[in-house]
Amino acid sequence: AEPDRSSRNSRLRSFYQQGQVESDAASVGLNVDPCDIDGAGFDPEVYLSKLLQEQPLTSLMAKEQQMVDQIRQLDSDMQTLVYDNYSKFISATDTIRKMKSDFHRMEQEMNNLAESVSAMSQQAADVRQHVGGKRAELKRLAGVSALLHKLQYLLDLPARLTELRREGAHQQAIRAWQQADRVLSRYADLPSFRPIRADCLAIMAELRAQLWKRFNEGGSGTESGGEGGSGGGAPDARQLAELVDLLGQLGESEADLSAAFLRQADPRMQRLLGDLEAQAGSLQDDVLQFVDQGCNHLVSELCILIAVFGDIFPSPESRAKLEAYHESVMRSYLAIVSKRFCLEARESGGTGDSLLVRACDRFHRKLQAMHRLVTEGELSVRALAVVCDAAAERAGAVRAQLDLRLTAALSGLRSQLATAGARSVSLPQLMAGLLTELVDAVKAALAGLQAFLATDVSFSLKPAFRERFCVRAVRQELLAGFLNHQATQCARLAQLSPTPPPLLLLLLSRYCLDFRNSSLHYLCTLADEQFLVPESPQAEALVTPVSELSAVYSDSAAELLQAYVCASGGTLAGMLRKSVDARDWLQGIEPRSVRAVVKRVVEDLAGIDASVSSLYDEAPSGGGGRGGGDRSSDSSASRLARRPLTAASRSQWSATPSTLGNSLLHRLFSDKVDLLGPAEFGRASVVSGVVRLALKTLLECVRLKTFGRYGLQQVQVDCHYLHAFLWRYVSDDSVVHFLLEEILASAAHRCIDPVSMEQSVVELIVERD
Amino acid sequence: MFSVSIIKSEIKMDIDDPPVIYGLETQARALCSVPALDDSQQFIIGTQGLRVEHNQLHLLTFDADSNSVSKRIFDHGRDEIWSVSVAPHNPNLCATVFNRVTMDSGTNPSVAKRWCLWKLPEEEDNQTPRHRNSSEDALTSSSLSSVESLQSIGSIELEQQGEPRCLAFHPERAEAVLVSDGGLYQLGLGSGAVRLLAHLPAKDGRSQLRYWHAAWNPHHSAQQVIAACDSGGLRGFDVRCPPSDGPVVVIDNAHNGQARCVDYNPNKQYYLASSGDDGAIRFWDTRQPSNPVKMLRLHKHWACCVQFNPYHDQLVLSGGTDAKVYLTNNRSISSEPVLSLDDDLDDDDDDDDRRQQQPELDEDRTVSVVEEHEDSVYAAVWCATDPWLFASLSYDGRLVISHVPKSEKYRILL
């Protein structure tokens, strides 16, 4: 751009030449300062006069001095420049002189050269004259010679190849053959070449076979080398790589070679797998030994195989093939190990934990190491999965043991109750014993499984393991599962059709209640702490909450209690039913005493009351109608005492049958009594449930009979007796009242000759009994 | 599809008819549904009055339009009725088991249980208008002026009869089984006379059983009868086999205490229900008698009767001495097929609506409880002609005729 501008400027200047002079003059007039000492329009006079006018003397003096210095400086500069120019001029003249002398010598040499060239052209002309017409002949002879040379080479080729093969110079042999093959294959239709080619092919086939053989030997060589450790395989690998290279040059595809390589290695792998599999089925060998064998033999060999293969066949396709093979072997191996571990977990007793943990640990470590070698595939994850499965299986086995323990404890309890009889055993003691036994069993089970979480165990900190083992297997399936199983197992007893002994039901009901109150939370918290169950929502989603278990236990307890009420009430009811059924109520003598069965019922009720009160205390949770102080201090013996006649309100009840109309009226004006409501957790509620059930049955039985006069009177006596003794056991007197009245009314209604006994006589008879 | 949604809105608007209550002055245990030929909804009940001059059979016809009951009364004399049954093949043929008190020499009364077959007289048209008893004045039954008399067909004395309990008519043939202490007596009722066909003694090895109730198996042209024993067991017999062969179905300890009632599922072979003194209803598959298929513990005391709905066998009716009648839907063990998914895919509009109902639909549940009784319910039966109507009778003489709730009805039908 710069030259452009200057040229443009110059053109402009030439165009505006006329006006420029004027403008120059004007600009000079405007811009040139005559006082600028370096400027072009410097005027000494003006400058001097200006200085003289403006400057004081001292500055004038200084100015003069300064100017003198400057002038002197300028003078010396000029002198220097003159000297410089002079010396340059002298050196230039020297150079010119030297050049002149050099030119002289060059001229001489040029002359020599011209002479030589002319001599050469002379000789060339001579040669051309001599050779003349023989040129074509020579060319032909040279061609024939070369061809014969080549033919000789070809004819020698079989021998040469044999030689090379014998010497083991496979590389050279192959190269020679490859060169020759091009020609041979081109002239393959010529008869003379055919045998050569055939020979060569045969030799090469032999060579190939030999190479294959060596290759196959090499493949097995890795195995024998493998026994000595991973270092032994390396030289073989190099040879193998060479062989593969050679075979590759002979046209074998890498795919074939890699497949052959793997095929070669396969039988041994299969044999090892077979050995392991045979061991996996039995507990004969130590599991640790099993893992060692698996790791040392199979896994090590597989590692070596992978390493060697990776060296020889680097292409991605081969790699994929290796992975497929490796995958298949590992799959079988993992399956076998998993099977063995699970067997160990299932079959070994309580002592097996540490051994199994160590075996798992060793296995996991080894496979993690292998995972580093084979980065693809999720070997480490799968190894962990195997370990998880084994641990979970172990937890499952522990759970099964606990279940057995529970069953044994329950049946033991049952037989204990059956043999010892109701009175001679202390129910609270039995219950406490059961509670301790089972809680301890659970604690022991949890403690045993903690071996899996030891800090030196390689997998104990893996989140996947924690989730699978701690949360799912132990906390949920083992603990929550067992607790749930225990509750449902207990509740199942309540539903059995030939009901188990009532005392068992009663005891288990209390047991469930106590377990819920004391041990449930404790065990869950213990497990949470021991197994570090995280308080994350995921973990909570997997685990049955304690509240749910607690509800299950409450339900079981209620169900068992209800079953107890039904069972013991049913026993009393059965006695009453049989006695009513068996008796001929129509014919009979005037009642003299209370029927024995009624007395028996009252006695049994005392026994039931004693059993219940040994487990359930007086104050029921719902609050019975009258938990009066007069009753709380009663022993069961004094409960057998009859109703004190002084209590005015109670003695108002008369054993005279009211008419049906009265009963209807009673129903109309009283609230509907829930006769057979569910029992609450309290002595009074339970026992009164039993009483109500017995009385209701008595009522129904009475309704199925037809009574004579004395039959009715007997019922009267019985009812009065019951009324006198039952009040102690019930939480709500009015229900018993109502039922007894109903029994009497029904009996009266079913009576052919309804003449009731005098109240005083009834009381007398009851009094006498 | 459109119609479905209309009906649904109707369900919401529709209120169930209230139960109709009919009262007797005496106590009562006997109730039976009458398979009337004109498809009218009839029940028959018998009074149980020991010292009453005139015990009666009341034949009640329920009128769905006015939600009321009309009745015909038949005189049964002094004999108190313990059980009544009507022949399925002949609604005019009925049998009662009753108690007859005889006073010999004035002081020593004796009581004997007997049974008799009766012919209900044909209704004489337009003779007298039917007495209408609406639910309001239910507790009063009318005067005895229109009492008709029964025509006895007869009864036969049977060896070792003991106390008869009830008579179970054969569902197809003119046959019946008399259940009594002495066992089961297979009776032929054809050609106007009663004759004994076979006697199945109530023996179980050496121990004596007492049968309480029996039911015919309606499948395979009804060749089997099953009886409920006082020991809590069930015994099934094939009437084609000689009595000496013993029972073909043995279910021991079906109930803890006495087994009170048994009924075959009318639509599903081998399935039956039993009730007993333990208050439980148990469902059995006679091919696997060791364990019940299902158990319901609803009654707090004896469960006196249980009956499958004759058309929709998932509906089961049971009554007990806790004065409750339970109507349950036991779809899981019924002949009703499980709803296929295709049913759902069809509708688009109320798809979500349905899906929400789906889990509820498939669950077994208690449909309704009859709370109207104040005394023990000894009998509860389905109407023989209307699958959505049932009646229950309590000891104080109160008959309650109730409907299956409409919501349930539409759920089953739609």
Tab-separated table of N, CA and C in Angstrom, chain B residues 256-378:
chain	number	residue	atom	x	y	z
B	256	ASN	N	-64.853	-77.710	64.668
B	256	ASN	CA	-64.554	-77.967	66.058
B	256	ASN	C	-65.875	-77.868	66.803
B	257	GLY	N	-66.424	-79.003	67.200
B	257	GLY	CA	-67.790	-79.019	67.702
B	257	GLY	C	-68.668	-79.626	66.627
B	258	GLN	N	-69.949	-79.347	66.704
B	258	GLN	CA	-70.875	-79.988	65.784
B	258	GLN	C	-70.875	-79.289	64.428
B	259	ALA	N	-70.981	-80.080	63.366
B	259	ALA	CA	-71.217	-79.498	62.048
B	259	ALA	C	-72.724	-79.318	61.909
B	260	ARG	N	-73.161	-78.143	61.542
B	260	ARG	CA	-74.589	-77.839	61.566
B	260	ARG	C	-75.228	-77.866	60.194
B	261	CYS	N	-74.473	-77.539	59.196
B	261	CYS	CA	-75.113	-77.409	57.896
B	261	CYS	C	-74.094	-77.679	56.799
B	262	VAL	N	-74.591	-78.142	55.680
B	262	VAL	CA	-73.712	-78.440	54.568
B	262	VAL	C	-74.468	-78.129	53.281
B	263	ASP	N	-73.757	-77.626	52.288
B	263	ASP	CA	-74.428	-77.311	51.031
B	263	ASP	C	-73.439	-77.476	49.879
B	264	TYR	N	-73.908	-78.077	48.805
B	264	TYR	CA	-73.059	-78.240	47.625
B	264	TYR	C	-73.097	-76.982	46.774
B	265	ASN	N	-71.958	-76.695	46.173
B	265	ASN	CA	-71.927	-75.615	45.198
B	265	ASN	C	-72.731	-76.055	43.975
B	266	PRO	N	-73.749	-75.297	43.577
B	266	PRO	CA	-74.608	-75.754	42.485
B	266	PRO	C	-73.924	-75.702	41.129
B	267	ASN	N	-72.843	-74.903	41.018
B	267	ASN	CA	-72.233	-74.712	39.701
B	267	ASN	C	-70.848	-75.318	39.576
B	268	LYS	N	-70.263	-75.649	40.674
B	268	LYS	CA	-68.886	-76.126	40.598
B	268	LYS	C	-68.821	-77.491	41.265
B	269	GLN	N	-68.476	-78.477	40.469
B	269	GLN	CA	-68.450	-79.842	40.986
B	269	GLN	C	-67.477	-79.983	42.139
B	270	TYR	N	-67.769	-80.878	43.016
B	270	TYR	CA	-66.905	-81.287	44.132
B	270	TYR	C	-66.769	-80.239	45.224
B	271	TYR	N	-67.301	-79.040	44.984
B	271	TYR	CA	-67.132	-78.002	45.999
B	271	TYR	C	-68.356	-77.960	46.900
B	272	LEU	N	-68.104	-77.835	48.185
B	272	LEU	CA	-69.215	-77.692	49.105
B	272	LEU	C	-68.802	-76.794	50.258
B	273	ALA	N	-69.805	-76.340	50.970
B	273	ALA	CA	-69.567	-75.471	52.118
B	273	ALA	C	-70.183	-76.121	53.338
B	274	SER	N	-69.547	-75.897	54.488
B	274	SER	CA	-70.121	-76.434	55.711
B	274	SER	C	-70.012	-75.375	56.797
B	275	SER	N	-70.915	-75.447	57.751
B	275	SER	CA	-70.853	-74.522	58.880
B	275	SER	C	-71.018	-75.325	60.152
B	276	GLY	N	-70.565	-74.743	61.253
B	276	GLY	CA	-70.616	-75.522	62.489
B	276	GLY	C	-70.511	-74.683	63.738
B	277	ASP	N	-70.382	-75.400	64.844
B	277	ASP	CA	-70.419	-74.742	66.146
B	277	ASP	C	-69.195	-73.879	66.423
B	278	ASP	N	-68.140	-74.041	65.662
B	278	ASP	CA	-66.987	-73.168	65.867
B	278	ASP	C	-67.177	-71.818	65.175
B	279	GLY	N	-68.327	-71.649	64.565
B	279	GLY	CA	-68.621	-70.357	63.951
B	279	GLY	C	-67.999	-70.179	62.592
B	280	ALA	N	-67.324	-71.194	62.110
B	280	ALA	CA	-66.611	-71.047	60.849
B	280	ALA	C	-67.456	-71.571	59.692
B	281	ILE	N	-67.250	-70.961	58.533
B	281	ILE	CA	-67.765	-71.505	57.285
B	281	ILE	C	-66.546	-72.062	56.561
B	282	ARG	N	-66.589	-73.319	56.211
B	282	ARG	CA	-65.440	-73.873	55.497
B	282	ARG	C	-65.900	-74.371	54.136
B	283	PHE	N	-65.051	-74.150	53.159
B	283	PHE	CA	-65.328	-74.606	51.812
B	283	PHE	C	-64.398	-75.772	51.518
B	284	TRP	N	-64.971	-76.812	50.943
B	284	TRP	CA	-64.207	-78.038	50.742
B	284	TRP	C	-64.238	-78.450	49.284
B	285	ASP	N	-63.165	-79.107	48.895
B	285	ASP	CA	-63.126	-79.809	47.628
B	285	ASP	C	-63.122	-81.279	48.021
B	286	THR	N	-64.170	-82.023	47.644
B	286	THR	CA	-64.292	-83.392	48.157
B	286	THR	C	-63.182	-84.298	47.648
B	287	ARG	N	-62.429	-83.815	46.644
B	287	ARG	CA	-61.312	-84.637	46.170
B	287	ARG	C	-60.098	-84.488	47.071
B	288	GLN	N	-60.063	-83.386	47.833
B	288	GLN	CA	-58.942	-83.183	48.763
B	288	GLN	C	-59.511	-82.842	50.122
B	289	PRO	N	-60.016	-83.857	50.807
B	289	PRO	CA	-60.761	-83.557	52.037
B	289	PRO	C	-59.887	-83.207	53.234
B	290	SER	N	-58.559	-83.259	53.080
B	290	SER	CA	-57.725	-83.043	54.267
B	290	SER	C	-57.721	-81.582	54.702
B	291	ASN	N	-57.799	-80.669	53.748
B	291	ASN	CA	-57.737	-79.261	54.112
B	291	ASN	C	-58.855	-78.497	53.427
B	292	PRO	N	-59.442	-77.546	54.124
B	292	PRO	CA	-60.475	-76.750	53.465
B	292	PRO	C	-59.865	-75.853	52.398
B	293	VAL	N	-60.654	-75.588	51.374
B	293	VAL	CA	-60.200	-74.689	50.317
B	293	VAL	C	-60.148	-73.263	50.843
B	294	LYS	N	-61.095	-72.976	51.692
B	294	LYS	CA	-61.165	-71.607	52.218
B	294	LYS	C	-61.928	-71.655	53.528
B	295	MET	N	-61.642	-70.706	54.383
B	295	MET	CA	-62.375	-70.657	55.638
B	295	MET	C	-62.799	-69.228	55.918
B	296	LEU	N	-64.006	-69.072	56.384
B	296	LEU	CA	-64.486	-67.752	56.794
B	296	LEU	C	-64.810	-67.831	58.275
B	297	ARG	N	-64.268	-66.905	59.019
B	297	ARG	CA	-64.621	-66.827	60.434
B	297	ARG	C	-65.344	-65.519	60.659
B	298	LEU	N	-66.635	-65.558	60.461
B	298	LEU	CA	-67.410	-64.342	60.606
B	298	LEU	C	-68.281	-64.415	61.846
B	299	HIS	N	-68.865	-65.571	62.066
B	299	HIS	CA	-69.808	-65.686	63.169
B	299	HIS	C	-69.062	-65.835	64.477
B	300	LYS	N	-69.611	-65.203	65.484
B	300	LYS	CA	-68.938	-65.237	66.777
B	300	LYS	C	-69.414	-66.415	67.607
B	301	HIS	N	-70.472	-67.088	67.155
B	301	HIS	CA	-70.917	-68.275	67.860
B	301	HIS	C	-71.272	-69.282	66.775
B	302	TRP	N	-72.180	-70.191	67.042
B	302	TRP	CA	-72.484	-71.213	66.051
B	302	TRP	C	-72.886	-70.614	64.707
B	303	ALA	N	-72.379	-71.200	63.687
B	303	ALA	CA	-72.884	-70.866	62.356
B	303	ALA	C	-73.898	-71.956	62.000
B	304	CYS	N	-75.174	-71.597	61.968
B	304	CYS	CA	-76.227	-72.611	61.884
B	304	CYS	C	-76.530	-73.031	60.461
B	305	CYS	N	-76.340	-72.138	59.518
B	305	CYS	CA	-76.726	-72.513	58.167
B	305	CYS	C	-75.818	-71.813	57.175
B	306	VAL	N	-75.663	-72.459	56.056
B	306	VAL	CA	-74.864	-71.885	54.973
B	306	VAL	C	-75.493	-72.334	53.665
B	307	GLN	N	-75.545	-71.427	52.711
B	307	GLN	CA	-76.139	-71.808	51.441
B	307	GLN	C	-75.526	-71.007	50.299
B	308	PHE	N	-75.214	-71.706	49.211
B	308	PHE	CA	-74.746	-71.046	47.993
B	308	PHE	C	-75.947	-70.437	47.284
B	309	ASN	N	-75.706	-69.320	46.650
B	309	ASN	CA	-76.733	-68.780	45.776
B	309	ASN	C	-76.928	-69.768	44.627
B	310	PRO	N	-78.176	-70.121	44.307
B	310	PRO	CA	-78.391	-71.174	43.303
B	310	PRO	C	-77.918	-70.780	41.905
B	311	TYR	N	-77.735	-69.477	41.645
B	311	TYR	CA	-77.316	-69.069	40.301
B	311	TYR	C	-75.882	-68.541	40.306
B	312	HIS	N	-75.581	-67.682	41.248
B	312	HIS	CA	-74.244	-67.073	41.300
B	312	HIS	C	-73.549	-67.628	42.533
B	313	ASP	N	-72.792	-68.694	42.320
B	313	ASP	CA	-72.315	-69.436	43.479
B	313	ASP	C	-71.219	-68.720	44.258
B	314	GLN	N	-70.767	-67.540	43.771
B	314	GLN	CA	-69.810	-66.804	44.609
B	314	GLN	C	-70.514	-66.173	45.812
B	315	LEU	N	-71.837	-66.013	45.693
B	315	LEU	CA	-72.579	-65.432	46.812
B	315	LEU	C	-72.970	-66.546	47.778
B	316	VAL	N	-72.553	-66.372	49.010
B	316	VAL	CA	-72.835	-67.394	50.022
B	316	VAL	C	-73.510	-66.718	51.206
B	317	LEU	N	-74.577	-67.350	51.646
B	317	LEU	CA	-75.372	-66.810	52.731
B	317	LEU	C	-75.132	-67.678	53.957
B	318	SER	N	-74.966	-67.034	55.116
B	318	SER	CA	-74.810	-67.830	56.323
B	318	SER	C	-75.458	-67.107	57.493
B	319	GLY	N	-76.068	-67.879	58.373
B	319	GLY	CA	-76.698	-67.301	59.545
B	319	GLY	C	-76.179	-67.992	60.790
B	320	GLY	N	-76.190	-67.262	61.910
B	320	GLY	CA	-75.626	-67.851	63.118
B	320	GLY	C	-76.349	-67.424	64.367
B	321	THR	N	-75.962	-68.066	65.456
B	321	THR	CA	-76.608	-67.758	66.731
B	321	THR	C	-76.133	-66.433	67.307
B	322	ASP	N	-75.214	-65.766	66.638
B	322	ASP	CA	-74.857	-64.416	67.064
B	322	ASP	C	-75.819	-63.398	66.456
B	323	ALA	N	-76.946	-63.885	65.912
B	323	ALA	CA	-78.012	-63.045	65.373
B	323	ALA	C	-77.580	-62.274	64.126
B	324	LYS	N	-76.582	-62.805	63.447
B	324	LYS	CA	-76.100	-62.122	62.253
B	324	LYS	C	-76.299	-63.024	61.032
B	325	VAL	N	-76.610	-62.385	59.917
B	325	VAL	CA	-76.629	-63.094	58.638
B	325	VAL	C	-75.605	-62.414	57.752
B	326	TYR	N	-74.670	-63.198	57.273
B	326	TYR	CA	-73.619	-62.631	56.434
B	326	TYR	C	-73.826	-63.054	54.991
B	327	LEU	N	-73.714	-62.099	54.108
B	327	LEU	CA	-73.710	-62.398	52.679
B	327	LEU	C	-72.295	-62.142	52.186
B	328	THR	N	-71.618	-63.187	51.734
B	328	THR	CA	-70.233	-63.021	51.315
B	328	THR	C	-70.084	-63.356	49.843
B	329	ASN	N	-69.091	-62.721	49.259
B	329	ASN	CA	-68.749	-63.018	47.875
B	329	ASN	C	-67.414	-63.743	47.894
B	330	ASN	N	-67.407	-64.985	47.473
B	330	ASN	CA	-66.177	-65.783	47.483
B	330	ASN	C	-65.783	-66.088	46.063
B	331	ARG	N	-65.500	-65.037	45.346
B	331	ARG	CA	-65.244	-65.171	43.940
B	331	ARG	C	-64.062	-66.098	43.640
B	332	SER	N	-63.070	-66.060	44.526
B	332	SER	CA	-61.840	-66.799	44.220
B	332	SER	C	-62.077	-68.295	44.107
B	333	ILE	N	-63.109	-68.816	44.771
B	333	ILE	CA	-63.315	-70.264	44.703
B	333	ILE	C	-64.624	-70.593	44.003
B	334	SER	N	-65.170	-69.604	43.302
B	334	SER	CA	-66.455	-69.840	42.653
B	334	SER	C	-66.238	-70.334	41.230
B	335	SER	N	-67.348	-70.656	40.585
B	335	SER	CA	-67.256	-71.111	39.207
B	335	SER	C	-67.089	-69.933	38.266
B	336	GLU	N	-67.247	-68.734	38.803
B	336	GLU	CA	-67.145	-67.527	37.972
B	336	GLU	C	-65.723	-67.407	37.424
B	337	PRO	N	-65.582	-67.209	36.115
B	337	PRO	CA	-64.214	-67.088	35.596
B	337	PRO	C	-63.600	-65.762	36.022
B	338	VAL	N	-62.294	-65.776	36.087
B	338	VAL	CA	-61.590	-64.542	36.405
B	338	VAL	C	-61.731	-63.604	35.223
B	339	LEU	N	-61.937	-62.348	35.511
B	339	LEU	CA	-62.123	-61.375	34.433
B	339	LEU	C	-60.894	-61.352	33.537
B	340	SER	N	-61.147	-61.508	32.235
B	340	SER	CA	-60.001	-61.469	31.331
B	340	SER	C	-59.652	-60.030	31.033
B	341	LEU	N	-58.437	-59.859	30.565
B	341	LEU	CA	-57.975	-58.504	30.275
B	341	LEU	C	-58.758	-57.887	29.116
B	342	ASP	N	-59.217	-58.756	28.225
B	342	ASP	CA	-59.913	-58.257	27.038
B	342	ASP	C	-61.124	-57.419	27.419
B	343	ASP	N	-61.757	-57.832	28.465
B	343	ASP	CA	-62.929	-57.075	28.904
B	343	ASP	C	-62.585	-55.616	29.109
B	344	ASP	N	-61.410	-55.428	29.629
B	344	ASP	CA	-61.016	-54.052	29.929
B	344	ASP	C	-60.672	-53.262	28.688
B	345	LEU	N	-60.034	-53.971	27.766
B	345	LEU	CA	-59.540	-53.257	26.602
B	345	LEU	C	-60.690	-52.700	25.769
B	346	ASP	N	-61.838	-53.298	25.894
B	346	ASP	CA	-62.951	-52.880	25.056
B	346	ASP	C	-63.394	-51.443	25.328
B	347	ASP	N	-63.531	-51.127	26.574
B	347	ASP	CA	-64.056	-49.781	26.821
B	347	ASP	C	-62.950	-48.759	26.922
B	348	ASP	N	-63.293	-47.604	26.412
B	348	ASP	CA	-62.303	-46.535	26.393
B	348	ASP	C	-62.657	-45.455	27.413
B	349	ASP	N	-63.926	-45.136	27.441
B	349	ASP	CA	-64.342	-43.980	28.246
B	349	ASP	C	-64.023	-44.201	29.718
B	350	ASP	N	-64.550	-45.296	30.230
B	350	ASP	CA	-64.434	-45.475	31.672
B	350	ASP	C	-63.357	-46.504	32.001
B	351	ASP	N	-62.318	-46.476	31.200
B	351	ASP	CA	-61.235	-47.443	31.421
B	351	ASP	C	-60.610	-47.267	32.800
B	352	ASP	N	-60.287	-46.044	33.086
B	352	ASP	CA	-59.626	-45.762	34.366
B	352	ASP	C	-60.548	-46.123	35.522
B	353	ASP	N	-61.786	-45.766	35.311
B	353	ASP	CA	-62.786	-46.033	36.323
B	353	ASP	C	-62.787	-47.519	36.671
B	354	ARG	N	-62.758	-48.297	35.619
B	354	ARG	CA	-62.802	-49.749	35.808
B	354	ARG	C	-61.558	-50.248	36.510
B	355	ARG	N	-60.458	-49.737	36.035
B	355	ARG	CA	-59.219	-50.268	36.575
B	355	ARG	C	-59.119	-50.018	38.072
B	356	GLN	N	-59.670	-48.909	38.466
B	356	GLN	CA	-59.643	-48.640	39.903
B	356	GLN	C	-60.500	-49.649	40.649
B	357	GLN	N	-61.572	-50.048	39.994
B	357	GLN	CA	-62.443	-50.997	40.665
B	357	GLN	C	-61.884	-52.414	40.618
B	358	GLN	N	-60.984	-52.618	39.695
B	358	GLN	CA	-60.546	-53.979	39.402
B	358	GLN	C	-60.097	-54.775	40.624
B	359	PRO	N	-59.138	-54.258	41.403
B	359	PRO	CA	-58.685	-55.080	42.537
B	359	PRO	C	-59.825	-55.400	43.498
B	360	GLU	N	-60.695	-54.426	43.667
B	360	GLU	CA	-61.805	-54.614	44.582
B	360	GLU	C	-62.724	-55.717	44.063
B	361	LEU	N	-62.886	-55.697	42.735
B	361	LEU	CA	-63.797	-56.649	42.122
B	361	LEU	C	-63.389	-58.082	42.383
B	362	ASP	N	-62.118	-58.322	42.322
B	362	ASP	CA	-61.665	-59.701	42.389
B	362	ASP	C	-61.524	-60.210	43.809
B	363	GLU	N	-61.589	-59.324	44.753
B	363	GLU	CA	-61.368	-59.763	46.119
B	363	GLU	C	-62.603	-60.447	46.688
B	364	ASP	N	-62.353	-61.437	47.513
B	364	ASP	CA	-63.451	-61.999	48.274
B	364	ASP	C	-63.802	-61.014	49.384
B	365	ARG	N	-65.056	-60.903	49.661
B	365	ARG	CA	-65.419	-59.898	50.663
B	365	ARG	C	-66.793	-60.206	51.250
B	366	THR	N	-67.077	-59.555	52.350
B	366	THR	CA	-68.420	-59.627	52.916
B	366	THR	C	-69.252	-58.552	52.234
B	367	VAL	N	-70.310	-58.970	51.604
B	367	VAL	CA	-71.107	-58.022	50.829
B	367	VAL	C	-72.032	-57.236	51.751
B	368	SER	N	-72.751	-57.960	52.582
B	368	SER	CA	-73.621	-57.228	53.494
B	368	SER	C	-73.904	-58.099	54.719
B	369	VAL	N	-74.355	-57.447	55.752
B	369	VAL	CA	-74.701	-58.137	56.998
B	369	VAL	C	-76.129	-57.740	57.339
B	370	VAL	N	-76.938	-58.731	57.593
B	370	VAL	CA	-78.307	-58.426	58.023
B	370	VAL	C	-78.273	-58.201	59.525
B	371	GLU	N	-78.577	-56.967	59.917
B	371	GLU	CA	-78.478	-56.606	61.335
B	371	GLU	C	-79.846	-56.575	62.005
B	372	GLU	N	-80.874	-56.936	61.255
B	372	GLU	CA	-82.232	-56.726	61.772
B	372	GLU	C	-82.623	-57.739	62.846
B	373	HIS	N	-81.872	-58.818	62.969
B	373	HIS	CA	-82.262	-59.839	63.930
B	373	HIS	C	-81.743	-59.513	65.313
B	374	GLU	N	-82.524	-59.909	66.304
B	374	GLU	CA	-82.098	-59.692	67.682
B	374	GLU	C	-81.903	-60.997	68.424
B	375	ASP	N	-82.277	-62.104	67.786
B	375	ASP	CA	-82.046	-63.389	68.422
B	375	ASP	C	-81.331	-64.292	67.420
B	376	SER	N	-80.999	-65.472	67.902
B	376	SER	CA	-80.236	-66.395	67.070
B	376	SER	C	-80.947	-66.671	65.747
B	377	VAL	N	-80.172	-66.699	64.693
B	377	VAL	CA	-80.725	-67.012	63.378
B	377	VAL	C	-80.434	-68.487	63.106
B	378	TYR	N	-81.476	-69.273	62.954
B	378	TYR	CA	-81.257	-70.699	62.712
B	378	TYR	C	-81.410	-71.071	61.249
